[in-house]
Each structure stands twice: as structure tokens, then as C-alpha cells.
Amino acid sequence: MDKKTFYITTPIYYPSGNPHIGHCYTTVACDSLARYKRMQGYDVMFLTGTDEHGQKIEEKAKDAGITPKEYVDEKVAKFKKLWSYMNISYDRYIRTTDDYHVKAVQTIFSRLYEKGYIYKGEYTGKYCTPCESFWTESQLDENGCCPECHREVKEAKEEAYFFKMSPFAERIERLLLDTDYLRPKYRAQELVNNFIKPGLEDLCVSRTSFKWGIPVTFDEKHVVYVWIDALSNYITALGFENDAYDDYKKYWPADVHMVAKDIMRFHAIIWPAMLMALDEPLPKHLAVHGWITFNGQKMSKSLGNVVDPFILGERYGADAIRYHIMREMALGADSSFSNEIMINRINSDLANGLGNLVSRTVAMADKYFGGTLPAEREAGEFDDELIAEATALRAKVDGFVDETQINNALAEIFKVVSRANKYIDETAPWVLGKDESKKARLASVLYNLLDTIRIVSTLLSPFMPTDMPKVFEQIGADEGTISYENAGKFGVLPANVTVHRGEIIFPRIDVDKEIDELNKIIGDNAPKADDNDAFTPPGLLPEITIDDFAKIDIRVAQVKECEKVKKSKKLLCLQLDDGMGGRQVVSGIAEWYKPEDLIGKKVMIIANLKPVKLCGVESNGMICAADNKDGGATVIFPDQSLPNGAKVR
Ligand code: MSP
């Protein structure tokens, strides 16, 4: 029987500058999903590539005194070097300057013209050169600038071809609202409201103002609009309208296109419209993630050297970087990057969590049994719970992988790592090791740990492909035991397994020293510290455990109505949409906020606080705010794109 297929794509990147860590997220995420699906036995096609045409590239090459092709060749080499460094296992790399793609795009354009979906007209509009996008007046931001990059747009007028989008408006609306094409789904309504409800405008799909593009075959002074050229890559790379490949029937429609939010519109509206016009099937899912931000801005090449993936990889290993960016980024939301958060995450999850689990277990097997476990066993307290959690892990990870929720998949895996570390504390093998009569129990404990590590590291291997083989080696898991099938079972390692003590896989990093070193490398690009002089943080409260913290349910909620509480100077009464039917909360922030400052804003609330009456008004929860330097409180506004009811963790 033919294997089931899985086709996943990254966007094709603009090689207009050097790649940076912002580009890494999608590629690393897709690579992990591709590897996971291969492990599950799918026949995977993982496509990435570069989007090499357009005015911006033409201009950059001119400035550099070289041809556009020379310019992109050099940059493409850098992208490929980064992907090899990050251990990216793409199956195919498309360059939009590849001959087969150029010819296929010409055929696609002509087909749409012959079908009457493309027609000739004249374009007058606002053009954003960096984004290569035309905008209508109503789409510009509040300053009359590009709604995407907020830079100046210029008036542009040219004879152009247009793509009729309106015939597909209804179908696209249904695709967005009624199917699970778009992930996360809550973005669908915003797209429909912004682009479809006002009337889907025809799209200008050719340019005459520059040359570096794919010529329209029947009107050579026009080049094809770069987005029509670029989006087509997802099918031309499979052999659509060309002979270079013959995989279209096998892999199309794509299972997942993964993109960041700035290019969601192109993939959620224009791409489906193109496919509808061509009468081709639509992709199954579009997974949209946020940006990796730095000091609140989208990470870009100008900030690239602050967090150069090569420098970070050299210091901590490519897998640690892969892990960190995937663990931090939730589908749909932005994630702010800081070297400090990254190092703390590597220390807590990898060095203290997984690394410690592996090295303690292997060291004890070595110490108490010379490296090879005896066959005698004695079951005991805590075993069942650990074994049940380890055995159930694969199904949970599968679920999150299928939903493209990579951070959650990793979180599940690390819950089992924590559970296993807790099992060491509960069973205290060092105590068992002192008592000859407890050897069989000790062997069971160590076996349970080793087999749990086998499951965890097998499931982690698609995400961290370089380091997991080192774990397999240390716990004595040979190839026969490492498989997706075995990751769903407990008791796969041989009873008399032999461990091999080795290097520390995830060394602990000295945070202060590293931050100093990184700041030296960054030099003038170092983030400016906030002025903290006038503020002394209050002392820390006594330590709590993660279980204590887990009792606090913090949610995102949106302020729908807000008014002052009568007879109180300090209290505001807020009506919130908490995604769960709504609630009323009273908050002591009236001295610093007027009701109109808050209406419409998303805030964070402690949602499971026992209701109380304040000045006779019932309050169901508490708004999160932080002390500010002026002795007042500043409400914490989370990323405003978070859905109401989202849980803060
Ligand atoms: N060439 C187009 C895509 C065409 S796909 C048919 C393009 N290229 S890009 O190089 O500018 O961006 C490629 C992807 O990288 C986009 O999804 C973009 O949002 C993403 N990222 C660039 N900087 C990023 C961050 N700082 N964080 C997360 N993703 C980022 O758009």
C-alpha cells in the first residue's frame, strides 16, 4: 500500500538581506513537523526556498554594482548555510529564478488570462516599495502609511493587468469562517471584516516600472507581480505546469503552509483565489504564527547581529536554539526574544530538566551496577504513575503536532521529564543503593527512568535532531528500540540494558557571564536598559512550587464596558469578555485610568479568585497591574491579538 503523504512548506524567503533568527522560527518549526511525520511513517515533502524577484532586489543589486542574479546567488548561499547549520531536512529547495518555475509561472499567468480572470487595466494607487504591495486609500494606516510596515507609500500609476478576485469572495469567506483552514481560527473574522466585507478588490498582478521579474509572455514589458510569482512556488516545486518534477498528483494539496502573520493575507485570500481560478484543490491548513520580537519590534536584519543564530548556535548548540524558539512561540502570538530568557530556558529545561535526568540516571546505573542493569526486578510505589504518563505521552504529542501547536507538544514532553525527575526524588535511588536487599527495586527504578528517557528522547528527536542521538547512546537505546511505534510503549529497552556515560549534553550556562559576553559581541547594538534608577523592587515573597502556581488561573479578557464605582475614588467597575460568558470585575485603578482608557483593551485577570464585594459592588476576579516608579499601578496589557479567555502560563 502507498504511504500516506504529508506536504509542508515554509514561505520562500526574500534574499534581500542576510537571514536572521526571525527567519529561523518557521523553518525550524516546519522541519520539526516534517521530521515528526517522517518518524510516523509518512512520505513527506518539505519545501523551502527563496523568493528572488522584485524591485527591492533590483535596487539592492544596483547599489552593490552587481546583477540581481549575482546578488541573490550570494544571499541564497547564506540561507542555505544557515539551514544546514540548523540541521534543516528540507526535501526540496525552490528558487523563483529557477527556469522551470519561471516557465510555469508564465503558463499560470496565461491560463488565468485565457480564462478571463486576468484583464488589462490601469493602476493608480499607493505603493509600498519595501513590501512590494499596492494599497488602496482605505487600507493605509492612520498616518497614511503602509498598513504592514508603516513606512511611506508613494502614488503610483501604471498600465497593469488585474486579477478578478470578487468571483471568489463568497467561497473564501466560507473557507475562512466555516473550515479549519486558518489556524488560529480567531484571525478569520478579522480577515473577513478587513478585506472581504468591504468588497474584495481586484488585484494588480503585473508591473512595468522595473525589469527584475518574470515577463508576461503575451506582453513582455510587464513582469508578473512578485506575490503571484512567489505563491505559485508551492505548486511549481511539485511539477505543476512543468517537467522538472512529477509530484503534483502525489503531494498536492499541501497539508500545512506555515507563515508569519504579516503574510497571512496573501495566503488566506490571494492564494486560495488563485487556486480557485485555476480550478485546483485548496491547501488543507494555513498555520499563522506571530513574530519573534526584540524590544517590541519585529526582529529584522537590522537587529540580526543582536541575535545572530550562528553566534548563538556556536555557544549553546543549534538544538538549544531550535528548542528555545519553538518552546517560546505559541501559534498566532508574538514572542519577545531576549538572550536572558533564552539562557534561563536552556538552563531550566535542558540543563536542569532533561540533561540532569539523563546524567543522574546513567551515573547511578554505572555506579550501582557497573553500567548493566541486572534482570531481577521489584515493582514499587510511584512506578505506575510514571509509566502511565510516559506511555500516554505519544498520543498527546501527536495531537499537538497535528494542530501545529509545537510549543504545546514540547511542553507535554517536558512535563514527563519533570515527572521523571520527581520520581527520582520520590524513590531516592541513592538510599536503595546502600542496601543490598533493595537491589532489585533499584534496578526497577533505574529501568523505569531509562525507558522513560527513551520515550521522551524519541519524541523529542524531530525537534532536536542533533542532540537526541547522544541521549540514545548514553541510555543504551540502539536503533531497534528507537521508533515511533516503540515511543507508544513502555518496557522496550532490554532488561539488562547497558548505559554509556558520556559528555554532559546540556551544560549549565553561567547567566551573568554569558550576558556580559554576548553584550560585548553585540557592542553598540545592545538593548538599552530601562531607567531603573528610581525604583527599588520590593522583597521577594517566600518560594512556592509550580503546583502552587498552577492553582492561579490567569486569563486574557477584553474590557467591554467600564465606569467609576459611585462613592469611591479608587474603584472602577469593568465588564469583561473573558471568552467564557463574561464577568464583572472591580479594580482599584481609578486614580490612574479613566474608563475610556480601558474600553476595548485586553487585560489579564486572576480569574479564579473568590468573588468579593467592594463598596457594595461584586467583583469576580482581579485585573493584573504592576507597581510603577511613581508609586501608582500600571495595568499589564498583553499582546492585543490574544483571544479572550486565553490562559496565561
Ligand atoms: N517572500 C515573502 C514570502 C513569500 S511566500 C509565498 C516574504 N519573505 S520574507 O523573507 O520577508 O519573510 C518570510 C517569512 O519570515 C515571513 O513569514 C515573515 O513574517 C517571517 N519572518 C521574518 N521576520 C520574522 C520574525 N522576526 N519573526 C517571525 N517570523 C519572521 O515575506
GROMACS .gro file of N, CA, C and O and ligand atoms in nm, residues 10-16 20-27 49-53 56 79 96 130-131 226-234 258-264 266-267 271 289-294 297-301 329 334-335, ligand 1:
model
  263
   10THR      N    1   0.746   2.616   0.407
   10THR     CA    2   0.773   2.746   0.470
   10THR      C    3   0.740   2.851   0.365
   10THR      O    4   0.726   2.816   0.247
   11PRO      N    5   0.735   2.978   0.403
   11PRO     CA    6   0.730   3.079   0.297
   11PRO      C    7   0.864   3.072   0.223
   11PRO      O    8   0.962   3.021   0.278
   12ILE      N    9   0.869   3.124   0.102
   12ILE     CA   10   1.001   3.136   0.040
   12ILE      C   11   1.053   3.274   0.077
   12ILE      O   12   0.982   3.373   0.069
   13TYR      N   13   1.175   3.277   0.126
   13TYR     CA   14   1.229   3.399   0.188
   13TYR      C   15   1.284   3.495   0.084
   13TYR      O   16   1.338   3.454  -0.018
   14TYR      N   17   1.273   3.625   0.115
   14TYR     CA   18   1.335   3.727   0.031
   14TYR      C   19   1.484   3.729   0.061
   14TYR      O   20   1.521   3.759   0.176
   15PRO      N   21   1.568   3.703  -0.034
   15PRO     CA   22   1.711   3.710  -0.004
   15PRO      C   23   1.763   3.852  -0.022
   15PRO      O   24   1.868   3.875  -0.082
   16SER      N   25   1.688   3.949   0.031
   16SER     CA   26   1.730   4.088   0.011
   16SER      C   27   1.831   4.129   0.117
   16SER      O   28   1.892   4.233   0.110
   20HIS      N   29   1.817   3.590   0.946
   20HIS     CA   30   1.832   3.620   1.089
   20HIS      C   31   1.743   3.525   1.169
   20HIS      O   32   1.671   3.443   1.110
   21ILE      N   33   1.744   3.540   1.300
   21ILE     CA   34   1.673   3.440   1.382
   21ILE      C   35   1.522   3.445   1.359
   21ILE      O   36   1.453   3.345   1.375
   22GLY      N   37   1.472   3.563   1.315
   22GLY     CA   38   1.330   3.573   1.282
   22GLY      C   39   1.291   3.477   1.169
   22GLY      O   40   1.180   3.424   1.166
   23HIS      N   41   1.384   3.454   1.076
   23HIS     CA   42   1.354   3.359   0.968
   23HIS      C   43   1.359   3.215   1.016
   23HIS      O   44   1.305   3.126   0.953
   24CYS      N   45   1.432   3.195   1.127
   24CYS     CA   46   1.454   3.056   1.170
   24CYS      C   47   1.328   2.990   1.222
   24CYS      O   48   1.310   2.870   1.209
   25TYR      N   49   1.239   3.069   1.284
   25TYR     CA   50   1.127   3.006   1.352
   25TYR      C   51   1.046   2.916   1.258
   25TYR      O   52   1.028   2.797   1.284
   26THR      N   53   0.996   2.974   1.147
   26THR     CA   54   0.910   2.894   1.059
   26THR      C   55   0.985   2.772   1.006
   26THR      O   56   0.928   2.663   0.999
   27THR      N   57   1.111   2.794   0.971
   27THR     CA   58   1.185   2.684   0.908
   27THR      C   59   1.211   2.573   1.009
   27THR      O   60   1.193   2.454   0.979
   49GLY      N   61   1.259   2.765   0.028
   49GLY     CA   62   1.325   2.825  -0.087
   49GLY      C   63   1.337   2.975  -0.075
   49GLY      O   64   1.322   3.032   0.034
   50THR      N   65   1.365   3.038  -0.186
   50THR     CA   66   1.384   3.184  -0.187
   50THR      C   67   1.303   3.250  -0.298
   50THR      O   68   1.288   3.195  -0.407
   51ASP      N   69   1.256   3.369  -0.266
   51ASP     CA   70   1.165   3.448  -0.349
   51ASP      C   71   1.250   3.562  -0.405
   51ASP      O   72   1.274   3.661  -0.337
   52GLU      N   73   1.300   3.546  -0.528
   52GLU     CA   74   1.417   3.624  -0.567
   52GLU      C   75   1.390   3.741  -0.660
   52GLU      O   76   1.484   3.810  -0.701
   53HIS      N   77   1.266   3.761  -0.699
   53HIS     CA   78   1.239   3.873  -0.791
   53HIS      C   79   1.191   3.996  -0.715
   53HIS      O   80   1.166   3.990  -0.596
   56LYS      N   81   1.285   4.556  -0.499
   56LYS     CA   82   1.380   4.576  -0.389
   56LYS      C   83   1.515   4.509  -0.421
   56LYS      O   84   1.621   4.566  -0.401
   79PHE      N   85   2.149   3.169   0.317
   79PHE     CA   86   2.030   3.099   0.370
   79PHE      C   87   2.059   2.948   0.380
   79PHE      O   88   2.032   2.886   0.483
   96THR      N   89   1.296   3.108  -0.710
   96THR     CA   90   1.200   3.153  -0.812
   96THR      C   91   1.271   3.196  -0.940
   96THR      O   92   1.207   3.226  -1.039
  130PRO      N   93   0.921   4.872  -0.004
  130PRO     CA   94   0.978   4.760   0.072
  130PRO      C   95   0.887   4.636   0.075
  130PRO      O   96   0.935   4.525   0.070
  131CYS      N   97   0.756   4.657   0.082
  131CYS     CA   98   0.665   4.542   0.088
  131CYS      C   99   0.620   4.496  -0.050
  131CYS      O  100   0.548   4.398  -0.061
  226VAL      N  101   0.519   4.010  -0.790
  226VAL     CA  102   0.604   3.916  -0.719
  226VAL      C  103   0.524   3.818  -0.631
  226VAL      O  104   0.565   3.703  -0.613
  227TRP      N  105   0.409   3.859  -0.581
  227TRP     CA  106   0.333   3.765  -0.498
  227TRP      C  107   0.268   3.653  -0.579
  227TRP      O  108   0.250   3.542  -0.531
  228ILE      N  109   0.230   3.683  -0.705
  228ILE     CA  110   0.173   3.577  -0.791
  228ILE      C  111   0.285   3.478  -0.823
  228ILE      O  112   0.268   3.356  -0.816
  229ASP      N  113   0.402   3.533  -0.853
  229ASP     CA  114   0.523   3.454  -0.878
  229ASP      C  115   0.554   3.368  -0.754
  229ASP      O  116   0.571   3.245  -0.763
  230ALA      N  117   0.556   3.433  -0.638
  230ALA     CA  118   0.600   3.364  -0.516
  230ALA      C  119   0.501   3.256  -0.471
  230ALA      O  120   0.540   3.143  -0.441
  231LEU      N  121   0.373   3.290  -0.467
  231LEU     CA  122   0.275   3.193  -0.416
  231LEU      C  123   0.272   3.067  -0.504
  231LEU      O  124   0.253   2.956  -0.454
  232SER      N  125   0.296   3.088  -0.635
  232SER     CA  126   0.292   2.973  -0.725
  232SER      C  127   0.398   2.869  -0.691
  232SER      O  128   0.388   2.753  -0.731
  233ASN      N  129   0.501   2.910  -0.615
  233ASN     CA  130   0.610   2.816  -0.585
  233ASN      C  131   0.560   2.687  -0.521
  233ASN      O  132   0.618   2.582  -0.542
  234TYR      N  133   0.452   2.699  -0.442
  234TYR     CA  134   0.406   2.581  -0.369
  234TYR      C  135   0.360   2.469  -0.462
  234TYR      O  136   0.359   2.353  -0.423
  258MET      N  137   0.302   2.708   0.647
  258MET     CA  138   0.324   2.783   0.771
  258MET      C  139   0.383   2.919   0.736
  258MET      O  140   0.477   2.928   0.656
  259VAL      N  141   0.327   3.026   0.793
  259VAL     CA  142   0.372   3.162   0.762
  259VAL      C  143   0.359   3.249   0.888
  259VAL      O  144   0.291   3.211   0.982
  260ALA      N  145   0.424   3.367   0.886
  260ALA     CA  146   0.404   3.461   0.996
  260ALA      C  147   0.288   3.554   0.961
  260ALA      O  148   0.244   3.562   0.847
  261LYS      N  149   0.241   3.626   1.063
  261LYS     CA  150   0.114   3.699   1.048
  261LYS      C  151   0.118   3.807   0.940
  261LYS      O  152   0.016   3.840   0.882
  262ASP      N  153   0.239   3.864   0.912
  262ASP     CA  154   0.243   3.972   0.814
  262ASP      C  155   0.210   3.925   0.674
  262ASP      O  156   0.177   4.007   0.588
  263ILE      N  157   0.221   3.794   0.648
  263ILE     CA  158   0.189   3.749   0.513
  263ILE      C  159   0.066   3.656   0.512
  263ILE      O  160   0.043   3.583   0.418
  264MET      N  161  -0.011   3.667   0.620
  264MET     CA  162  -0.133   3.585   0.630
  264MET      C  163  -0.231   3.619   0.518
  264MET      O  164  -0.289   3.530   0.455
  266PHE      N  165  -0.195   3.725   0.218
  266PHE     CA  166  -0.162   3.670   0.087
  266PHE      C  167  -0.198   3.521   0.080
  266PHE      O  168  -0.242   3.473  -0.022
  267HIS      N  169  -0.178   3.453   0.192
  267HIS     CA  170  -0.202   3.309   0.193
  267HIS      C  171  -0.346   3.273   0.226
  267HIS      O  172  -0.390   3.162   0.197
  271TRP      N  173  -0.398   3.351  -0.232
  271TRP     CA  174  -0.358   3.216  -0.275
  271TRP      C  175  -0.481   3.128  -0.299
  271TRP      O  176  -0.493   3.065  -0.405
  289HIS      N  177   0.183   3.210   1.256
  289HIS     CA  178   0.245   3.240   1.385
  289HIS      C  179   0.276   3.389   1.394
  289HIS      O  180   0.267   3.461   1.294
  290GLY      N  181   0.311   3.433   1.512
  290GLY     CA  182   0.344   3.574   1.532
  290GLY      C  183   0.490   3.599   1.498
  290GLY      O  184   0.555   3.519   1.431
  291TRP      N  185   0.540   3.709   1.545
  291TRP     CA  186   0.678   3.745   1.518
  291TRP      C  187   0.764   3.718   1.638
  291TRP      O  188   0.718   3.730   1.752
  292ILE      N  189   0.890   3.691   1.611
  292ILE     CA  190   0.989   3.698   1.717
  292ILE      C  191   1.023   3.846   1.726
  292ILE      O  192   1.063   3.908   1.627
  293THR      N  193   0.998   3.904   1.841
  293THR     CA  194   1.020   4.048   1.854
  293THR      C  195   1.140   4.074   1.945
  293THR      O  196   1.180   3.989   2.025
  294PHE      N  197   1.195   4.192   1.931
  294PHE     CA  198   1.308   4.232   2.014
  294PHE      C  199   1.280   4.375   2.054
  294PHE      O  200   1.256   4.459   1.967
  297GLN      N  201   0.985   4.518   1.876
  297GLN     CA  202   0.979   4.530   1.730
  297GLN      C  203   1.000   4.394   1.665
  297GLN      O  204   1.072   4.311   1.721
  298LYS      N  205   0.945   4.380   1.543
  298LYS     CA  206   0.969   4.257   1.470
  298LYS      C  207   1.120   4.243   1.448
  298LYS      O  208   1.185   4.338   1.409
  299MET      N  209   1.172   4.126   1.478
  299MET     CA  210   1.314   4.103   1.456
  299MET      C  211   1.342   4.114   1.307
  299MET      O  212   1.271   4.058   1.226
  300SER      N  213   1.440   4.192   1.271
  300SER     CA  214   1.469   4.208   1.130
  300SER      C  215   1.619   4.207   1.112
  300SER      O  216   1.693   4.197   1.209
  301LYS      N  217   1.662   4.221   0.987
  301LYS     CA  218   1.806   4.205   0.968
  301LYS      C  219   1.886   4.316   1.034
  301LYS      O  220   1.999   4.296   1.074
  329MET      N  221   0.730   3.018   2.123
  329MET     CA  222   0.635   3.075   2.027
  329MET      C  223   0.505   2.997   2.024
  329MET      O  224   0.504   2.880   1.988
  334ASP      N  225   0.293   3.671   1.923
  334ASP     CA  226   0.432   3.713   1.913
  334ASP      C  227   0.509   3.655   2.031
  334ASP      O  228   0.451   3.617   2.132
  335SER      N  229   0.639   3.652   2.016
  335SER     CA  230   0.720   3.608   2.130
  335SER      C  231   0.843   3.698   2.134
  335SER      O  232   0.909   3.717   2.033
  650MSP     N1  233   0.890   3.635   0.017
  650MSP     C1  234   0.781   3.651   0.106
  650MSP     C2  235   0.708   3.520   0.126
  650MSP     C3  236   0.652   3.458   0.003
  650MSP     S1  237   0.574   3.307   0.037
  650MSP     C4  238   0.496   3.265  -0.100
  650MSP     C5  239   0.831   3.703   0.240
  650MSP     N2  240   0.959   3.681   0.266
  650MSP     S2  241   1.036   3.731   0.399
  650MSP     O1  242   1.171   3.682   0.390
  650MSP     O2  243   1.020   3.871   0.415
  650MSP     O3  244   0.963   3.666   0.517
  650MSP     C6  245   0.947   3.528   0.518
  650MSP     C7  246   0.882   3.482   0.646
  650MSP     O4  247   0.967   3.508   0.757
  650MSP     C8  248   0.751   3.554   0.673
  650MSP     O5  249   0.656   3.461   0.723
  650MSP     C9  250   0.792   3.653   0.775
  650MSP     O6  251   0.691   3.701   0.852
  650MSP    C10  252   0.890   3.568   0.855
  650MSP     N3  253   0.968   3.647   0.944
  650MSP    C11  254   1.055   3.748   0.916
  650MSP     N4  255   1.094   3.805   1.035
  650MSP    C12  256   1.033   3.740   1.138
  650MSP    C13  257   1.034   3.750   1.277
  650MSP     N5  258   1.105   3.841   1.338
  650MSP     N6  259   0.962   3.660   1.348
  650MSP    C14  260   0.891   3.558   1.288
  650MSP     N7  261   0.887   3.547   1.159
  650MSP    C15  262   0.952   3.641   1.081
  650MSP     O7  263   0.752   3.756   0.314
   0.00000   0.00000   0.00000
